Amino acid sequence: MDKYFAFQWHITDSCDQRCKHCYIFSGDGNFPLREMPWGDMPSVIDNCAEMCAKLRRVPYFYVTGGDPMLHKDFWRLLSLFQERNIAFSILGNPFHLNGEICKRLKNCGCERYQLSLDGLRDTHDKIRKPGSFDATLEKIAVIRHAGLRCMIMTTVSGANIAELPAVIDVVVNHRADVFAFARYCPTSFEKSAHIKPEEYRALLDACWNKFDEYKNSGTVFNLKDHLWTPYLHDKGIFRIPEGLDDQMIYDGCNCGISHLTILPNGDIYACRRMDSVVGNVFADRLADVFFGEKMDAYRSFEKFEKCSKCELLRFCRGCPATAYGYTRDSYSADPQCWKEVG
């Protein structure tokens, strides 16, 4: 069975929140909000499909923004997905959801709606928008009632790391289908709030205990952060299988492997979480971009300062985007990795 290739498609910059960690609004804010015109969208899908055919993969779209529902042709795009039998999920805000809207999303073929929860009420609302915490929790049931899966995502930073175990309690109690978290990638040196490696490993330990406590709750815990691999290796839960090709990449960061990001102006990013423009979807064939020199830079694993020396290179590689956020060098060591290498 062919595997999916993921496209994170940012169709608009428009949003009714101004999150503290947002890439779009991390500068001075004095720039026009971009929106991809409807007339360009079918060609983008064709471009993605052409690349996937060459890779023997199936395209999967994560439609986001900003808030994608604020795009004036949002429903038109979803109808096009439906006509072409293309699988997709939505990453958005809770404010424009109700029972009718969620049923319409389901009828268009949407599989999952992802919301964010960045701490308990006071912390979350400071990061995102007053009232956002309660609105998010309220919409979990609305999404699930329509037959969609609801995923809750947390961006972990120095501002909310202590609250994450309690966030897991909240997510499970509200019956979210999936929960995951990833680390904040600083968008400027001034905004970086460093988490020490031992502090982050302690967080993983606390979360692992919560996951075990709630293993029969119905909520699936997605181990999104690649530092779960060294954590589980430390505990003896993950062991490197014998007889594997030592030149093959088997798991870990999917940058350069099975993921591309497309912005409203057509720019193609190897990873949205760092400055990684590799082309433009209106000027370049995605297949040429994916196999090109600019993308090869994100597959040059021998250049990784720390990971290249690690036995877990083929399964982890930490988060190059987080490393870039702190150092402006994606080859530098993951700032939260505690593992010692020779």
mmCIF file of C-alpha atoms in Angstrom:
data_model
loop_
_atom_site.group_PDB
_atom_site.id
_atom_site.type_symbol
_atom_site.label_atom_id
_atom_site.label_comp_id
_atom_site.label_asym_id
_atom_site.label_seq_id
_atom_site.Cartn_x
_atom_site.Cartn_y
_atom_site.Cartn_z
ATOM 1 C CA MET A 1 0.000 0.000 0.000
ATOM 2 C CA ASP A 2 1.383 3.391 -0.972
ATOM 3 C CA LYS A 3 2.302 5.693 1.892
ATOM 4 C CA TYR A 4 1.075 9.245 2.305
ATOM 5 C CA PHE A 5 3.179 12.305 1.601
ATOM 6 C CA ALA A 6 2.107 15.217 3.789
ATOM 7 C CA PHE A 7 1.563 18.759 2.533
ATOM 8 C CA GLN A 8 0.927 21.429 5.144
ATOM 9 C CA TRP A 9 -0.919 24.021 3.091
ATOM 10 C CA HIS A 10 -1.229 27.516 4.570
ATOM 11 C CA ILE A 11 -3.971 29.025 2.419
ATOM 12 C CA THR A 12 -4.254 32.333 4.307
ATOM 13 C CA ASP A 13 -2.465 34.454 6.901
ATOM 14 C CA SER A 14 -5.765 35.810 8.242
ATOM 15 C CA CYS A 15 -6.434 34.825 11.832
ATOM 16 C CA ASP A 16 -8.533 36.008 14.749
ATOM 17 C CA GLN A 17 -5.764 35.274 17.243
ATOM 18 C CA ARG A 18 -2.278 36.701 17.670
ATOM 19 C CA CYS A 19 -0.464 33.848 19.405
ATOM 20 C CA LYS A 20 2.798 34.704 21.090
ATOM 21 C CA HIS A 21 4.673 31.926 19.256
ATOM 22 C CA CYS A 22 3.142 32.493 15.807
ATOM 23 C CA TYR A 23 5.525 32.584 12.844
ATOM 24 C CA ILE A 24 3.256 34.904 10.871
ATOM 25 C CA PHE A 25 3.045 37.642 13.481
ATOM 26 C CA SER A 26 6.505 37.311 15.010
ATOM 27 C CA GLY A 27 7.808 40.503 13.413
ATOM 28 C CA ASP A 28 6.518 44.044 13.718
ATOM 29 C CA GLY A 29 3.228 43.115 12.083
ATOM 30 C CA ASN A 30 3.436 45.858 9.453
ATOM 31 C CA PHE A 31 2.841 43.684 6.425
ATOM 32 C CA PRO A 32 -0.206 42.680 4.357
ATOM 33 C CA LEU A 33 -1.919 39.410 5.201
ATOM 34 C CA ARG A 34 -1.543 37.028 2.291
ATOM 35 C CA GLU A 35 -4.205 34.736 0.822
ATOM 36 C CA MET A 36 -3.746 32.252 -1.996
ATOM 37 C CA PRO A 37 -6.180 33.060 -4.819
ATOM 38 C CA TRP A 38 -8.725 30.407 -5.686
ATOM 39 C CA GLY A 39 -7.549 30.405 -9.313
ATOM 40 C CA ASP A 40 -4.141 29.073 -8.235
ATOM 41 C CA MET A 41 -5.372 26.305 -5.973
ATOM 42 C CA PRO A 42 -6.194 23.591 -8.557
ATOM 43 C CA SER A 43 -2.709 23.922 -10.075
ATOM 44 C CA VAL A 44 -1.160 23.552 -6.624
ATOM 45 C CA ILE A 45 -3.043 20.300 -6.106
ATOM 46 C CA ASP A 46 -1.984 19.108 -9.578
ATOM 47 C CA ASN A 47 1.637 19.936 -8.763
ATOM 48 C CA CYS A 48 1.456 17.987 -5.493
ATOM 49 C CA ALA A 49 -0.254 15.027 -7.177
ATOM 50 C CA GLU A 50 2.392 14.925 -9.927
ATOM 51 C CA MET A 51 5.196 14.760 -7.368
ATOM 52 C CA CYS A 52 3.436 12.047 -5.375
ATOM 53 C CA ALA A 53 2.935 9.950 -8.509
ATOM 54 C CA LYS A 54 6.700 10.017 -9.090
ATOM 55 C CA LEU A 55 7.321 9.067 -5.463
ATOM 56 C CA ARG A 56 4.610 6.379 -5.488
ATOM 57 C CA ARG A 57 2.988 8.188 -2.591
ATOM 58 C CA VAL A 58 -0.543 9.443 -1.913
ATOM 59 C CA PRO A 59 -0.965 13.161 -1.169
ATOM 60 C CA TYR A 60 -2.417 14.131 2.201
ATOM 61 C CA PHE A 61 -3.205 17.773 2.940
ATOM 62 C CA TYR A 62 -3.169 19.509 6.310
ATOM 63 C CA VAL A 63 -5.039 22.723 5.509
ATOM 64 C CA THR A 64 -4.185 25.594 7.808
ATOM 65 C CA GLY A 65 -3.323 29.289 7.988
ATOM 66 C CA GLY A 66 -3.841 31.551 9.924
ATOM 67 C CA ASP A 67 -7.299 30.158 10.310
ATOM 68 C CA PRO A 68 -8.153 28.456 6.999
ATOM 69 C CA MET A 69 -11.882 28.962 7.514
ATOM 70 C CA LEU A 70 -11.315 32.701 7.052
ATOM 71 C CA HIS A 71 -10.287 32.159 3.427
ATOM 72 C CA LYS A 72 -13.161 33.317 1.232
ATOM 73 C CA ASP A 73 -12.930 30.167 -0.913
ATOM 74 C CA PHE A 74 -12.417 27.697 1.916
ATOM 75 C CA TRP A 75 -15.504 25.628 1.131
ATOM 76 C CA ARG A 76 -14.768 25.720 -2.570
ATOM 77 C CA LEU A 77 -11.367 24.157 -1.888
ATOM 78 C CA LEU A 78 -12.918 21.444 0.266
ATOM 79 C CA SER A 79 -15.375 20.644 -2.517
ATOM 80 C CA LEU A 80 -12.429 20.242 -4.877
ATOM 81 C CA PHE A 81 -10.783 17.812 -2.457
ATOM 82 C CA GLN A 82 -14.034 15.881 -2.315
ATOM 83 C CA GLU A 83 -14.345 15.755 -6.123
ATOM 84 C CA ARG A 84 -10.803 14.410 -6.420
ATOM 85 C CA ASN A 85 -11.102 12.015 -3.483
ATOM 86 C CA ILE A 86 -8.173 13.669 -1.688
ATOM 87 C CA ALA A 87 -7.701 13.043 2.036
ATOM 88 C CA PHE A 88 -7.252 16.062 4.300
ATOM 89 C CA SER A 89 -7.424 17.437 7.828
ATOM 90 C CA ILE A 90 -7.929 20.982 9.118
ATOM 91 C CA LEU A 91 -5.674 22.823 11.567
ATOM 92 C CA GLY A 92 -7.587 25.822 12.834
ATOM 93 C CA ASN A 93 -9.266 27.806 15.588
ATOM 94 C CA PRO A 94 -12.437 26.975 17.538
ATOM 95 C CA PHE A 95 -14.313 30.230 17.054
ATOM 96 C CA HIS A 96 -16.176 29.527 13.817
ATOM 97 C CA LEU A 97 -17.179 25.955 14.606
ATOM 98 C CA ASN A 98 -20.674 24.779 15.435
ATOM 99 C CA GLY A 99 -22.632 21.589 14.833
ATOM 100 C CA GLU A 100 -23.714 22.559 11.329
ATOM 101 C CA ILE A 101 -20.213 23.616 10.252
ATOM 102 C CA CYS A 102 -18.657 20.427 11.606
ATOM 103 C CA LYS A 103 -21.208 18.266 9.799
ATOM 104 C CA ARG A 104 -20.420 20.154 6.604
ATOM 105 C CA LEU A 105 -16.707 19.515 7.147
ATOM 106 C CA LYS A 106 -17.452 15.815 7.598
ATOM 107 C CA ASN A 107 -19.570 15.716 4.449
ATOM 108 C CA CYS A 108 -16.704 17.286 2.486
ATOM 109 C CA GLY A 109 -14.412 14.462 3.572
ATOM 110 C CA CYS A 110 -12.474 16.119 6.378
ATOM 111 C CA GLU A 111 -11.005 13.438 8.630
ATOM 112 C CA ARG A 112 -9.704 15.423 11.572
ATOM 113 C CA TYR A 113 -9.820 18.915 13.056
ATOM 114 C CA GLN A 114 -6.836 20.006 15.122
ATOM 115 C CA LEU A 115 -7.161 22.549 17.914
ATOM 116 C CA SER A 116 -4.474 23.957 20.196
ATOM 117 C CA LEU A 117 -4.262 24.039 23.970
ATOM 118 C CA ASP A 118 -1.200 25.877 25.219
ATOM 119 C CA GLY A 119 -1.579 25.556 28.965
ATOM 120 C CA LEU A 120 -4.333 25.881 31.520
ATOM 121 C CA ARG A 121 -6.887 28.692 31.217
ATOM 122 C CA ASP A 122 -4.862 31.726 32.307
ATOM 123 C CA THR A 123 -1.692 30.677 30.494
ATOM 124 C CA HIS A 124 -3.457 29.601 27.306
ATOM 125 C CA ASP A 125 -5.515 32.779 27.096
ATOM 126 C CA LYS A 126 -2.414 34.942 27.603
ATOM 127 C CA ILE A 127 -0.628 33.122 24.800
ATOM 128 C CA ARG A 128 -3.576 33.079 22.406
ATOM 129 C CA LYS A 129 -6.698 35.121 23.178
ATOM 130 C CA PRO A 130 -9.030 35.687 26.164
ATOM 131 C CA GLY A 131 -11.785 33.098 26.060
ATOM 132 C CA SER A 132 -9.874 30.792 23.739
ATOM 133 C CA PHE A 133 -9.338 28.093 26.389
ATOM 134 C CA ASP A 134 -13.044 27.610 27.106
ATOM 135 C CA ALA A 135 -13.960 27.854 23.428
ATOM 136 C CA THR A 136 -11.446 25.142 22.563
ATOM 137 C CA LEU A 137 -12.711 22.711 25.189
ATOM 138 C CA GLU A 138 -16.330 23.382 24.229
ATOM 139 C CA LYS A 139 -15.700 22.532 20.577
ATOM 140 C CA ILE A 140 -14.102 19.132 21.213
ATOM 141 C CA ALA A 141 -17.522 17.555 21.757
ATOM 142 C CA VAL A 142 -18.985 19.448 18.791
ATOM 143 C CA ILE A 143 -16.275 18.150 16.476
ATOM 144 C CA ARG A 144 -16.597 14.566 17.700
ATOM 145 C CA HIS A 145 -20.411 14.625 17.541
ATOM 146 C CA ALA A 146 -20.150 15.354 13.818
ATOM 147 C CA GLY A 147 -18.036 12.233 13.323
ATOM 148 C CA LEU A 148 -14.696 14.011 13.000
ATOM 149 C CA ARG A 149 -11.654 13.124 15.031
ATOM 150 C CA CYS A 150 -10.456 15.921 17.290
ATOM 151 C CA MET A 151 -6.747 16.353 17.920
ATOM 152 C CA ILE A 152 -5.350 18.667 20.583
ATOM 153 C CA MET A 153 -1.863 20.042 20.036
ATOM 154 C CA THR A 154 0.293 21.867 22.589
ATOM 155 C CA THR A 155 3.320 24.032 21.834
ATOM 156 C CA VAL A 156 5.643 23.579 24.815
ATOM 157 C CA SER A 157 7.683 26.548 25.997
ATOM 158 C CA GLY A 158 9.145 27.911 29.186
ATOM 159 C CA ALA A 159 5.798 29.623 29.751
ATOM 160 C CA ASN A 160 3.729 26.433 30.022
ATOM 161 C CA ILE A 161 6.041 23.445 30.558
ATOM 162 C CA ALA A 162 5.010 23.035 34.212
ATOM 163 C CA GLU A 163 1.316 22.805 33.216
ATOM 164 C CA LEU A 164 1.595 20.102 30.565
ATOM 165 C CA PRO A 165 0.718 17.113 32.810
ATOM 166 C CA ALA A 166 -2.405 18.971 33.955
ATOM 167 C CA VAL A 167 -3.237 19.775 30.312
ATOM 168 C CA ILE A 168 -3.200 16.033 29.621
ATOM 169 C CA ASP A 169 -5.762 15.573 32.403
ATOM 170 C CA VAL A 170 -7.989 18.200 30.800
ATOM 171 C CA VAL A 171 -7.652 16.742 27.307
ATOM 172 C CA VAL A 172 -8.538 13.232 28.463
ATOM 173 C CA ASN A 173 -11.461 14.444 30.574
ATOM 174 C CA HIS A 174 -12.868 16.210 27.517
ATOM 175 C CA ARG A 175 -12.405 13.054 25.418
ATOM 176 C CA ALA A 176 -10.151 14.379 22.690
ATOM 177 C CA ASP A 177 -9.286 11.635 20.211
ATOM 178 C CA VAL A 178 -5.577 12.479 19.897
ATOM 179 C CA PHE A 179 -3.112 14.526 21.923
ATOM 180 C CA ALA A 180 0.413 15.566 20.999
ATOM 181 C CA PHE A 181 2.916 18.257 21.798
ATOM 182 C CA ALA A 182 5.960 19.813 20.176
ATOM 183 C CA ARG A 183 8.439 22.406 21.314
ATOM 184 C CA TYR A 184 8.353 26.101 20.620
ATOM 185 C CA CYS A 185 10.861 27.135 17.945
ATOM 186 C CA PRO A 186 11.997 30.667 18.762
ATOM 187 C CA THR A 187 11.319 33.151 15.983
ATOM 188 C CA SER A 188 13.861 35.601 17.392
ATOM 189 C CA PHE A 189 16.631 35.394 19.961
ATOM 190 C CA GLU A 190 14.740 37.878 22.141
ATOM 191 C CA LYS A 191 11.712 35.588 22.345
ATOM 192 C CA SER A 192 13.568 32.405 23.196
ATOM 193 C CA ALA A 193 12.871 30.957 26.633
ATOM 194 C CA HIS A 194 15.382 28.161 27.026
ATOM 195 C CA ILE A 195 14.324 24.819 28.480
ATOM 196 C CA LYS A 196 17.237 22.854 29.889
ATOM 197 C CA PRO A 197 17.771 19.288 28.604
ATOM 198 C CA GLU A 198 17.274 17.716 32.039
ATOM 199 C CA GLU A 199 14.095 19.763 32.493
ATOM 200 C CA TYR A 200 12.719 18.524 29.197
ATOM 201 C CA ARG A 201 13.583 14.913 29.934
ATOM 202 C CA ALA A 202 11.775 15.251 33.280
ATOM 203 C CA LEU A 203 8.741 16.530 31.368
ATOM 204 C CA LEU A 204 8.795 13.491 29.082
ATOM 205 C CA ASP A 205 8.972 11.272 32.155
ATOM 206 C CA ALA A 206 5.952 12.984 33.730
ATOM 207 C CA CYS A 207 4.003 12.774 30.475
ATOM 208 C CA TRP A 208 4.898 9.125 29.942
ATOM 209 C CA ASN A 209 3.458 8.358 33.374
ATOM 210 C CA LYS A 210 0.289 10.238 32.425
ATOM 211 C CA PHE A 211 0.052 8.331 29.145
ATOM 212 C CA ASP A 212 0.305 5.071 31.066
ATOM 213 C CA GLU A 213 -2.343 6.233 33.536
ATOM 214 C CA TYR A 214 -4.704 7.028 30.658
ATOM 215 C CA LYS A 215 -3.802 4.148 28.329
ATOM 216 C CA ASN A 216 -7.394 2.881 28.356
ATOM 217 C CA SER A 217 -9.050 6.310 28.198
ATOM 218 C CA GLY A 218 -9.694 6.326 24.455
ATOM 219 C CA THR A 219 -7.328 9.236 23.847
ATOM 220 C CA VAL A 220 -4.388 8.351 21.597
ATOM 221 C CA PHE A 221 -1.081 9.939 22.581
ATOM 222 C CA ASN A 222 0.965 10.800 19.525
ATOM 223 C CA LEU A 223 4.691 10.845 20.315
ATOM 224 C CA LYS A 224 5.324 13.723 17.928
ATOM 225 C CA ASP A 225 8.513 15.116 19.454
ATOM 226 C CA HIS A 226 11.500 13.126 18.181
ATOM 227 C CA LEU A 227 13.196 13.254 21.581
ATOM 228 C CA TRP A 228 10.736 10.567 22.617
ATOM 229 C CA THR A 229 13.082 8.172 20.793
ATOM 230 C CA PRO A 230 16.121 8.691 23.065
ATOM 231 C CA TYR A 231 13.782 8.755 26.053
ATOM 232 C CA LEU A 232 12.291 5.356 25.179
ATOM 233 C CA HIS A 233 15.774 4.090 24.303
ATOM 234 C CA ASP A 234 16.965 5.105 27.779
ATOM 235 C CA LYS A 235 14.101 3.148 29.319
ATOM 236 C CA GLY A 236 14.804 0.062 27.210
ATOM 237 C CA ILE A 237 11.417 0.292 25.490
ATOM 238 C CA PHE A 238 12.933 1.122 22.113
ATOM 239 C CA ARG A 239 15.799 -1.031 20.892
ATOM 240 C CA ILE A 240 17.598 -0.659 17.573
ATOM 241 C CA PRO A 241 16.585 -3.673 15.457
ATOM 242 C CA GLU A 242 19.343 -5.906 14.190
ATOM 243 C CA GLY A 243 20.125 -6.354 10.523
ATOM 244 C CA LEU A 244 19.005 -2.934 9.309
ATOM 245 C CA ASP A 245 20.648 -1.037 6.468
ATOM 246 C CA ASP A 246 22.999 1.401 8.193
ATOM 247 C CA GLN A 247 22.479 3.945 5.380
ATOM 248 C CA MET A 248 18.687 3.968 5.611
ATOM 249 C CA ILE A 249 16.601 6.513 7.542
ATOM 250 C CA TYR A 250 13.790 4.718 9.333
ATOM 251 C CA ASP A 251 12.130 7.309 11.559
ATOM 252 C CA GLY A 252 12.548 10.694 13.173
ATOM 253 C CA CYS A 253 12.278 14.189 11.716
ATOM 254 C CA ASN A 254 10.438 14.022 8.383
ATOM 255 C CA CYS A 255 12.015 17.191 6.968
ATOM 256 C CA GLY A 256 13.312 16.303 3.516
ATOM 257 C CA ILE A 257 11.649 12.894 3.640
ATOM 258 C CA SER A 258 7.846 12.927 3.691
ATOM 259 C CA HIS A 259 6.680 16.492 4.265
ATOM 260 C CA LEU A 260 6.555 19.894 2.540
ATOM 261 C CA THR A 261 4.894 23.177 3.472
ATOM 262 C CA ILE A 262 3.232 25.572 1.028
ATOM 263 C CA LEU A 263 2.541 29.184 2.033
ATOM 264 C CA PRO A 264 -0.150 31.541 0.658
ATOM 265 C CA ASN A 265 2.357 33.198 -1.700
ATOM 266 C CA GLY A 266 3.402 29.803 -3.053
ATOM 267 C CA ASP A 267 6.715 29.580 -1.225
ATOM 268 C CA ILE A 268 7.718 25.986 -0.488
ATOM 269 C CA TYR A 269 9.352 25.328 2.870
ATOM 270 C CA ALA A 270 11.208 22.211 3.886
ATOM 271 C CA CYS A 271 9.810 22.942 7.368
ATOM 272 C CA ARG A 272 7.492 25.777 8.394
ATOM 273 C CA ARG A 273 9.092 25.930 11.821
ATOM 274 C CA MET A 274 12.298 27.456 10.436
ATOM 275 C CA ASP A 275 13.477 29.641 7.547
ATOM 276 C CA SER A 276 13.772 26.915 4.910
ATOM 277 C CA VAL A 277 12.484 28.165 1.543
ATOM 278 C CA VAL A 278 13.385 25.677 -1.195
ATOM 279 C CA GLY A 279 11.216 26.918 -4.079
ATOM 280 C CA ASN A 280 7.853 28.310 -5.139
ATOM 281 C CA VAL A 281 4.931 26.169 -6.169
ATOM 282 C CA PHE A 282 3.950 28.591 -8.955
ATOM 283 C CA ALA A 283 7.407 28.639 -10.513
ATOM 284 C CA ASP A 284 8.768 25.161 -9.773
ATOM 285 C CA ARG A 285 7.675 21.577 -10.174
ATOM 286 C CA LEU A 286 7.505 20.068 -6.698
ATOM 287 C CA ALA A 287 9.215 16.898 -7.895
ATOM 288 C CA ASP A 288 12.212 18.958 -9.046
ATOM 289 C CA VAL A 289 12.251 20.838 -5.734
ATOM 290 C CA PHE A 290 12.024 17.691 -3.625
ATOM 291 C CA PHE A 291 14.970 16.048 -5.375
ATOM 292 C CA GLY A 292 16.923 19.290 -5.761
ATOM 293 C CA GLU A 293 20.047 20.651 -4.077
ATOM 294 C CA LYS A 294 18.192 22.935 -1.684
ATOM 295 C CA MET A 295 16.236 19.998 -0.276
ATOM 296 C CA ASP A 296 19.388 17.883 -0.181
ATOM 297 C CA ALA A 297 20.727 20.294 2.432
ATOM 298 C CA TYR A 298 18.045 19.016 4.835
ATOM 299 C CA ARG A 299 19.056 15.422 4.115
ATOM 300 C CA SER A 300 22.777 15.983 4.749
ATOM 301 C CA PHE A 301 22.692 14.115 8.033
ATOM 302 C CA GLU A 302 26.462 13.765 8.153
ATOM 303 C CA LYS A 303 26.633 17.526 8.795
ATOM 304 C CA PHE A 304 24.559 17.323 11.981
ATOM 305 C CA GLU A 305 26.849 18.488 14.773
ATOM 306 C CA LYS A 306 25.655 15.979 17.357
ATOM 307 C CA CYS A 307 23.206 13.603 15.699
ATOM 308 C CA SER A 308 25.765 12.425 13.119
ATOM 309 C CA LYS A 309 27.726 10.846 15.978
ATOM 310 C CA CYS A 310 24.701 9.268 17.643
ATOM 311 C CA GLU A 311 23.579 5.645 17.342
ATOM 312 C CA LEU A 312 19.993 6.914 17.009
ATOM 313 C CA LEU A 313 20.664 9.021 13.896
ATOM 314 C CA ARG A 314 18.463 6.821 11.683
ATOM 315 C CA PHE A 315 15.557 6.997 14.152
ATOM 316 C CA CYS A 316 15.596 10.457 15.746
ATOM 317 C CA ARG A 317 17.736 13.495 14.728
ATOM 318 C CA GLY A 318 15.964 15.639 17.313
ATOM 319 C CA CYS A 319 14.356 18.799 15.959
ATOM 320 C CA PRO A 320 16.521 20.761 13.495
ATOM 321 C CA ALA A 321 13.957 23.577 13.557
ATOM 322 C CA THR A 322 14.306 23.996 17.320
ATOM 323 C CA ALA A 323 18.085 24.008 16.911
ATOM 324 C CA TYR A 324 17.738 26.648 14.204
ATOM 325 C CA GLY A 325 15.502 28.756 16.428
ATOM 326 C CA TYR A 326 18.208 29.041 19.064
ATOM 327 C CA THR A 327 21.342 29.163 16.883
ATOM 328 C CA ARG A 328 20.257 29.935 13.294
ATOM 329 C CA ASP A 329 21.976 26.695 12.318
ATOM 330 C CA SER A 330 19.780 23.647 11.715
ATOM 331 C CA TYR A 331 22.842 21.373 11.917
ATOM 332 C CA SER A 332 23.570 22.430 15.494
ATOM 333 C CA ALA A 333 22.660 20.183 18.412
ATOM 334 C CA ASP A 334 19.055 19.984 19.553
ATOM 335 C CA PRO A 335 19.071 22.332 22.572
ATOM 336 C CA GLN A 336 16.901 20.029 24.693
ATOM 337 C CA CYS A 337 18.670 16.745 23.904
ATOM 338 C CA TRP A 338 20.299 15.285 27.018
ATOM 339 C CA LYS A 339 21.940 12.312 25.298
ATOM 340 C CA GLU A 340 25.748 12.192 25.428
ATOM 341 C CA VAL A 341 27.512 11.045 22.286
ATOM 342 C CA GLY A 342 31.119 10.086 21.672
#
